[in-house]
CSV table of C-alpha atoms in Angstrom, one decimal:
chain,number,residue,atom,x,y,z
A,240,MET,CA,100.6,83.8,120.3
A,241,THR,CA,100.8,85.1,116.7
A,242,LEU,CA,104.0,86.3,115.2
A,243,ARG,CA,104.8,87.9,111.9
A,244,VAL,CA,108.3,87.3,110.5
A,245,TRP,CA,109.9,89.1,107.5
A,246,HIS,CA,112.2,86.8,105.5
A,247,GLN,CA,114.7,88.7,103.4
A,248,SER,CA,116.5,86.9,100.6
A,249,PHE,CA,119.6,88.0,98.7
A,250,THR,CA,118.0,86.5,95.6
A,251,VAL,CA,115.4,88.1,93.3
A,252,LEU,CA,112.8,85.5,94.2
A,253,GLU,CA,110.7,86.2,91.1
A,254,ASP,CA,113.6,85.0,89.0
A,255,VAL,CA,113.8,81.6,90.7
A,256,PRO,CA,110.2,80.3,91.2
A,257,HIS,CA,111.3,76.7,92.0
A,258,TYR,CA,113.3,77.9,94.9
A,259,ARG,CA,110.7,80.4,96.0
A,260,ASP,CA,108.0,77.7,96.1
A,261,ALA,CA,110.3,75.2,97.9
A,262,LEU,CA,111.3,77.9,100.4
A,263,GLU,CA,107.7,78.8,101.2
A,264,ARG,CA,106.8,75.1,101.5
A,265,HIS,CA,109.7,74.4,103.8
A,266,MET,CA,109.4,77.4,106.1
A,267,GLY,CA,105.6,76.8,106.3
A,268,ALA,CA,106.3,73.3,107.4
A,269,VAL,CA,108.7,74.2,110.2
A,270,ALA,CA,107.0,77.4,111.4
A,271,GLY,CA,105.4,77.2,114.9
A,272,GLU,CA,101.7,77.5,115.5
A,273,GLY,CA,100.6,81.1,114.9
A,274,VAL,CA,103.8,82.1,113.1
A,275,THR,CA,103.4,83.7,109.6
A,276,VAL,CA,106.5,84.1,107.4
A,277,ASP,CA,106.3,86.7,104.6
A,278,PHE,CA,109.0,86.2,101.8
A,279,HIS,CA,110.8,89.1,100.3
A,280,GLY,CA,113.7,89.2,97.8
A,281,MET,CA,115.8,91.7,96.1
A,282,ALA,CA,114.2,94.2,93.7
A,283,PRO,CA,113.8,92.8,90.2
A,284,GLY,CA,116.8,94.0,88.0
A,285,THR,CA,119.2,94.1,91.0
A,286,TYR,CA,121.6,91.8,89.2
A,287,PRO,CA,122.8,91.6,85.6
A,288,SER,CA,121.5,88.0,85.7
A,289,ASP,CA,119.2,85.9,87.9
A,290,TYR,CA,122.3,84.8,89.8
A,291,PRO,CA,123.5,87.0,92.6
A,292,GLY,CA,127.0,85.4,92.4
A,293,THR,CA,127.8,87.9,89.6
A,294,HIS,CA,128.1,90.5,92.4
A,295,ILE,CA,128.8,88.5,95.5
A,296,GLY,CA,132.5,88.1,94.8
A,297,TYR,CA,133.2,91.8,95.0
A,298,GLY,CA,133.4,93.6,98.3
A,299,TYR,CA,131.9,96.9,97.1
A,300,LEU,CA,129.1,95.4,95.1
A,301,SER,CA,128.2,93.0,97.8
A,302,GLY,CA,128.2,95.8,100.4
A,303,LEU,CA,126.2,98.1,98.2
A,304,HIS,CA,123.2,95.7,98.4
A,305,LYS,CA,123.1,96.2,102.2
A,306,GLU,CA,120.8,99.2,101.5
A,307,GLN,CA,118.0,97.0,100.3
A,308,PHE,CA,118.3,95.0,103.5
A,309,VAL,CA,118.3,98.2,105.6
A,310,SER,CA,115.2,99.5,103.8
A,311,ALA,CA,113.5,96.1,104.3
A,312,ALA,CA,114.3,96.1,108.0
A,313,TYR,CA,112.9,99.5,108.5
A,314,ARG,CA,109.7,98.5,106.6
A,315,ALA,CA,109.4,95.4,108.7
A,316,GLN,CA,109.6,97.3,111.9
A,317,ASP,CA,107.3,100.1,110.6
A,318,GLU,CA,104.7,97.5,109.5
A,319,GLY,CA,104.6,95.7,112.8
A,320,TYR,CA,106.6,92.6,112.1
A,321,ASP,CA,108.0,90.7,115.1
A,322,ALA,CA,111.3,89.6,113.6
A,323,PHE,CA,113.5,90.3,110.6
A,324,LEU,CA,115.5,87.4,109.0
A,325,ILE,CA,118.7,88.0,107.0
A,326,ALA,CA,118.3,84.8,105.1
A,327,THR,CA,121.6,84.7,103.4
A,328,ILE,CA,124.8,83.1,104.8
A,329,PRO,CA,127.0,86.2,104.4
A,330,ASP,CA,124.7,88.0,106.8
A,331,THR,CA,124.4,91.0,104.5
A,332,GLY,CA,124.0,94.2,106.6
A,333,TYR,CA,123.6,92.4,109.8
A,334,GLU,CA,125.7,94.5,112.2
A,335,GLU,CA,124.3,97.8,110.7
A,336,ILE,CA,120.7,96.7,110.7
A,337,ARG,CA,121.0,95.3,114.3
A,338,SER,CA,121.9,98.9,115.4
A,339,LEU,CA,119.0,100.5,113.5
A,340,VAL,CA,115.9,98.6,114.5
A,341,ASP,CA,114.6,97.3,117.8
A,342,ILE,CA,112.8,94.2,116.5
A,343,PRO,CA,115.0,91.0,116.6
A,344,VAL,CA,117.3,90.7,113.6
A,345,ILE,CA,118.5,87.1,113.1
A,346,ALA,CA,121.3,86.4,110.6
A,347,LEU,CA,121.6,83.0,108.8
A,348,GLY,CA,125.4,82.5,109.0
A,349,GLN,CA,125.8,83.5,112.6
A,350,THR,CA,122.7,81.6,113.8
A,351,SER,CA,123.6,78.4,111.9
A,352,VAL,CA,127.1,78.2,113.3
A,353,LEU,CA,125.9,79.0,116.8
A,354,MET,CA,123.5,76.1,116.6
A,355,ALA,CA,126.0,73.8,115.0
A,356,ALA,CA,128.4,74.5,117.9
A,357,GLN,CA,125.9,72.8,120.2
A,358,LEU,CA,126.2,69.6,118.1
A,359,GLY,CA,129.9,69.4,117.4
A,360,ASP,CA,133.2,71.3,117.9
A,361,CYS,CA,134.3,71.7,114.3
A,362,VAL,CA,131.8,73.2,111.8
A,363,GLY,CA,132.3,72.5,108.1
A,364,ILE,CA,130.5,74.7,105.7
A,365,VAL,CA,129.4,73.1,102.4
A,366,ASN,CA,128.7,75.9,99.9
A,367,PHE,CA,128.1,76.3,96.1
A,368,ILE,CA,129.5,79.9,95.8
A,369,GLY,CA,133.3,79.8,96.2
A,370,ALA,CA,133.6,83.6,96.2
A,371,LEU,CA,131.8,83.7,99.6
A,372,GLU,CA,134.5,82.1,101.6
A,373,PRO,CA,136.6,85.2,102.4
A,374,GLN,CA,133.4,87.0,103.6
A,375,LEU,CA,132.3,84.0,105.7
A,376,ARG,CA,135.8,83.8,107.3
A,377,ARG,CA,135.8,87.5,108.2
A,378,ASN,CA,132.3,87.3,109.6
A,379,MET,CA,133.2,84.4,111.8
A,380,ARG,CA,136.2,86.2,113.1
A,381,ASN,CA,134.1,89.3,113.9
A,382,TYR,CA,131.6,87.1,115.8
A,383,GLY,CA,134.3,85.3,117.7
A,384,LEU,CA,133.3,82.0,116.1
A,385,ASP,CA,136.3,81.4,113.9
A,386,ARG,CA,137.8,78.9,116.3
A,387,ILE,CA,135.0,76.4,115.6
A,388,VAL,CA,134.6,77.0,111.9
A,389,GLY,CA,136.9,74.6,110.1
A,390,PRO,CA,136.9,73.6,106.4
A,391,ILE,CA,134.7,75.3,103.8
A,392,GLU,CA,134.2,73.2,100.6
A,393,GLN,CA,132.3,73.8,97.4
A,394,VAL,CA,129.7,71.5,95.9
A,395,ALA,CA,130.5,70.7,92.3
A,396,ALA,CA,127.5,72.6,91.1
A,397,GLU,CA,126.5,76.0,89.8
A,398,PHE,CA,123.5,78.1,90.8
A,399,THR,CA,121.6,76.8,87.8
A,400,ASP,CA,122.4,73.2,88.7
A,401,VAL,CA,120.9,73.8,92.2
A,402,MET,CA,117.8,75.2,90.7
A,403,ALA,CA,117.4,72.3,88.2
A,404,ALA,CA,117.9,69.8,91.0
A,405,TYR,CA,114.5,70.6,92.5
A,406,ALA,CA,113.1,68.7,89.5
A,407,SER,CA,115.9,66.1,89.2
A,408,PRO,CA,117.6,65.7,92.6
A,409,ALA,CA,120.0,62.7,92.3
A,410,GLY,CA,123.0,64.6,90.9
A,411,LEU,CA,123.0,67.3,93.5
A,412,ILE,CA,122.6,64.8,96.3
A,413,ASP,CA,125.7,63.0,95.2
A,414,ALA,CA,127.6,66.2,94.8
A,415,PHE,CA,126.6,67.5,98.2
A,416,GLU,CA,127.5,64.2,99.9
A,417,ALA,CA,130.9,64.2,98.2
A,418,ALA,CA,131.6,67.7,99.4
A,419,ALA,CA,130.3,66.8,102.9
A,420,ARG,CA,132.7,63.8,103.1
A,421,ARG,CA,135.6,66.1,102.1
A,422,VAL,CA,134.9,68.4,105.1
A,423,ILE,CA,134.4,65.4,107.3
A,424,ALA,CA,137.8,64.1,106.2
A,425,GLN,CA,139.3,67.4,107.3
A,426,GLY,CA,137.8,67.1,110.8
A,427,ALA,CA,134.3,68.6,110.6
A,428,ASN,CA,131.8,66.9,112.8
A,429,VAL,CA,128.8,69.0,112.0
A,430,ILE,CA,127.9,70.6,108.7
A,431,VAL,CA,126.2,73.9,107.7
A,432,PRO,CA,125.0,74.0,104.1
A,433,GLY,CA,125.8,77.4,102.6
A,434,GLU,CA,123.1,79.5,101.1
A,435,GLY,CA,119.3,79.0,101.1
A,436,PRO,CA,118.8,77.2,97.8
A,437,LEU,CA,121.1,74.3,98.8
A,438,ASN,CA,119.7,74.3,102.4
A,439,VAL,CA,116.1,74.1,101.2
A,440,PHE,CA,116.9,71.4,98.6
A,441,LEU,CA,118.5,69.2,101.3
A,442,ALA,CA,115.6,69.7,103.6
A,443,ASP,CA,113.2,68.9,100.8
A,444,GLN,CA,115.1,65.6,100.3
A,445,GLY,CA,115.1,64.8,104.0
A,446,ILE,CA,118.9,64.9,104.3
A,447,SER,CA,119.9,65.7,107.9
A,448,ARG,CA,123.1,63.6,108.2
A,449,VAL,CA,126.0,62.4,106.2
A,450,ASP,CA,127.9,59.4,107.6
A,451,ASP,CA,126.5,60.1,111.1
A,452,VAL,CA,127.5,63.8,110.9
A,453,PRO,CA,124.6,66.1,111.4
A,454,VAL,CA,123.6,68.6,108.7
A,455,ILE,CA,122.0,71.8,110.1
A,456,ASP,CA,118.7,73.0,108.6
A,457,SER,CA,120.0,76.6,108.5
A,458,LEU,CA,116.7,78.3,107.5
A,459,GLY,CA,114.6,76.1,109.9
A,460,THR,CA,117.1,77.0,112.7
A,461,LEU,CA,116.9,80.7,111.7
A,462,LEU,CA,113.1,80.7,112.0
A,463,ALA,CA,113.1,78.8,115.3
A,464,VAL,CA,115.5,81.3,116.8
A,465,ALA,CA,113.4,84.2,115.4
A,466,GLU,CA,110.4,82.8,117.2
A,467,LEU,CA,112.3,82.6,120.5
A,468,ARG,CA,113.8,86.1,120.1
A,469,ALA,CA,110.5,87.6,119.1
A,470,THR,CA,108.8,86.1,122.1
A,471,GLN,CA,111.5,87.4,124.4
A,472,TYR,CA,111.2,90.9,122.8
A,473,ARG,CA,107.5,91.0,123.1
A,474,ARG,CA,107.6,89.8,126.8
A,475,SER,CA,110.5,91.8,128.1
A,476,GLY,CA,111.7,94.2,125.4
A,477,LEU,CA,115.0,92.3,125.1
A,478,LYS,CA,117.2,93.9,122.5
A,479,PRO,CA,120.9,94.4,121.7
A,480,ALA,CA,123.3,96.7,123.5
A,481,ARG,CA,123.0,100.4,122.5
A,482,VAL,CA,126.5,101.6,123.4
A,483,GLY,CA,129.6,101.8,121.3
A,484,PHE,CA,130.2,102.3,117.6
A,485,HIS,CA,128.7,99.0,116.4
A,486,TYR,CA,125.6,99.1,118.6
A,487,ALA,CA,124.6,102.7,119.3
A,488,GLN,CA,121.3,103.5,117.6
A,489,PRO,CA,121.2,106.7,115.6
A,490,PRO,CA,118.0,108.7,115.6
A,491,ARG,CA,115.7,107.5,112.7
A,492,ALA,CA,115.4,111.1,111.4
A,493,LEU,CA,119.2,111.4,111.2
A,494,VAL,CA,119.4,108.1,109.2
A,495,ASP,CA,116.5,109.1,106.9
A,496,ALA,CA,118.1,112.5,106.2
A,497,ALA,CA,121.5,110.9,105.4
A,498,ARG,CA,120.0,108.2,103.2
A,499,GLY,CA,117.8,110.8,101.5
A,500,TRP,CA,120.8,113.0,100.7
A,501,TYR,CA,122.5,110.1,99.0
A,502,GLY,CA,119.3,109.4,97.1
A,503,VAL,CA,119.0,106.0,98.6
A,504,THR,CA,115.5,106.1,100.1
A,505,GLY,CA,113.7,107.5,97.1
A,506,ALA,CA,115.5,105.2,94.6
A,507,LEU,CA,114.8,102.0,96.6
A,508,ASP,CA,111.2,102.9,97.5
A,509,SER,CA,110.4,102.9,93.8
A,510,ARG,CA,112.0,99.5,93.2
A,511,VAL,CA,111.7,97.2,96.2
A,512,PRO,CA,108.5,95.2,96.3
């Protein structure tokens, strides 16, 4: 069986070639037979720097970028992709996109924690963007997963440090292990690494445990679940509920008209690769 998967990053991938290359290498290594992953990022110029953290700490700005994810999800469905991956731990636009398209939509934060819950009963998140914590906490409450998500700690590293670590890994390994031990000391018995660049770095380095506590490969897990969900969808048409405010699917023409009135569709079509 062949499957085509659309990977959508919150990063402008052209700005971070080390990460993009490592991402493609890792996802290619864990993909099942016949599975093709196509990588897409935010439109060049989305952020005032190559670092999305300049926007991610503000509710409005972070939410505004949902529109790129919506456009990407519609494109993925229109172009015949079998699954759409929201490959960023804040799960940007997940609930909205899930209500708009029928192909499986799999979100990194929710999926990672759900998998982690099979391996332990207190999930620690080790991140490198401190501003994400309030959004992660709110998401987990909405998913009903807040009872099992425990400490969230930050690696003592900036985005540029994570990027540089692909060439010189020792410092970031030490920083991650120190942060991991802090969440373990607070009761975590399984760890989810926050955000793709840190996840891919750890997978590249073969780090899957710290002091006998498992470290989830979030992106690898995301892809594995996408393969399962895509197969289920293809075989039986399995898709989310379509009743109630958060799940009812508006007619595509209605969505296109509304987005067109706001100038969203035309503006994004000229920018998103």
